[in-house]
């Protein structure tokens, strides 16, 4: 693979010097500088490329004479070769990094994407016993760092983890109704603080051990002990005690009633892990997890995660035999109709980007999920944003409408001209932060963007030191849990009188059993924050999935991604079997 990278490096450095015959005049001194090596090693590299028929090298000796180097192969072909080798060695990320580092235009990337379309999708292999092995190769843009339910940060991680682990309860894909999971039934007492769950018998972990109530107790004690603020920590800290009453019976005691508790048990965060987890270590468990799910992880690295069907799965074996999930840093486009042959094997694309006319063979469907990007104002911080008129002008700038008239008074003059506004976000949302900053700077504001890692962003210090905070809300079946978590965080950086009102409404929500009433209460919080210009929604877009008619069993999980448990492909028929 190193020789491929050196060829791309050489081609990129000499791009402006080649003639129409793809020939460049150079010297060993120049080649050694390009490869950052000695003359001897530069000559060895050139000779190896010549042996592969990649170049033609004509040396010329003598002072002032330049040797001739002619390229015999296109860099796009070398990039494809490099990618094929990387896939065989499961080192896709490094190959992509090298290709991008030495690509001077989008042509190579587009050529490589075309080749990748053939690599991804459904692939059937017929074994000697005539059994068909179905593999689905699926691209995702987000990197998978861990599948440990305790440390999930990204939707892609949650998507994969949901196929490896199960919770005590689950949501129906279509209706969102809460259904039995690892627990086949549950009861709650009159105080709504004691929840008793009855586990299914002989449910197996991927390592062959049987699930018991002790695993459930370990899972939630681990959640309670975890340091820092994590997603849905507001429910975890309400758990007073978890007790195994028998191998198949476990009881939760809450500090106070919380009507979102059962919904929480359906999330990936509350998935059950084995109590022997610490024997492997948490870091190792994140990339070699053991769950009870429909798929088990057989390999995971920076760019590839391989799942294989777990035959004893208690809810029935998945139809797919293997799923290979590959992290690609590029957006995946639906090819236009003139590339139908290339795109036909791709089968499933999450969040596609249309390129020209979308192929009519593709079906695009919207799940109930959407992503909402928003910006909040830190009015807890002593500064200009405590002035509602300043916030109103900032929102007007973001909405590209006429600014409201400035109030003349001591309170307004106190903050004019404004100091630089600090915008806090995470690196993945930097483009949104750049757009916001550009809009504000067009109206005379000065902005400073701080893009912190997810873990750093979760710490309150960065948010409390910033004026504007950009983040997102994922609206899915767990929207009310996510809204509660969002507004609880927002209440930490608003003025005291607003904080009191938000926290009061949140307490009412935890005691309200009616989903519709809770939805109205959440809307009341949102309306107030928007009216006070403490919350501004930048945009919202639905989660889309494109797939071909050959894909059967397409349904969405609670997060709006395709549920791989039910995906299947018709078996390939031999020509003789199709004859009547």
Short mmCIF file of C-alpha atoms in Angstrom, two decimals, residues 390 392-406 416-418 421 435-447:
data_model
loop_
_atom_site.label_atom_id
_atom_site.label_comp_id
_atom_site.label_asym_id
_atom_site.label_seq_id
_atom_site.Cartn_x
_atom_site.Cartn_y
_atom_site.Cartn_z
CA UNK A 390 -29.60 42.38 22.12
CA UNK A 392 -33.77 40.02 19.61
CA UNK A 393 -31.31 41.73 17.26
CA UNK A 394 -29.13 38.61 17.10
CA UNK A 395 -32.14 36.45 16.22
CA UNK A 396 -33.18 39.01 13.58
CA UNK A 397 -29.70 38.75 12.04
CA UNK A 398 -29.96 34.97 11.91
CA UNK A 399 -33.40 35.18 10.33
CA UNK A 400 -32.13 37.73 7.77
CA UNK A 401 -34.88 40.22 8.58
CA UNK A 402 -34.91 43.88 9.55
CA UNK A 403 -33.37 44.58 12.91
CA UNK A 404 -35.70 45.84 15.65
CA UNK A 405 -35.14 49.45 16.66
CA UNK A 406 -32.53 49.84 19.37
CA UNK A 416 -22.40 48.65 23.06
CA UNK A 417 -20.29 48.01 21.16
CA UNK A 418 -20.45 44.31 21.99
CA UNK A 421 -19.42 36.68 21.00
CA UNK A 435 -22.56 30.08 8.93
CA UNK A 436 -23.94 31.63 12.11
CA UNK A 437 -20.73 33.60 12.64
CA UNK A 438 -20.77 34.82 9.02
CA UNK A 439 -24.37 36.01 9.36
CA UNK A 440 -23.63 37.89 12.59
CA UNK A 441 -20.38 39.37 11.29
CA UNK A 442 -22.28 40.70 8.27
CA UNK A 443 -24.23 42.83 10.77
CA UNK A 444 -21.13 44.05 12.57
CA UNK A 445 -20.77 41.48 15.34
CA UNK A 446 -17.42 39.85 16.12
CA UNK A 447 -17.52 36.11 16.75
#
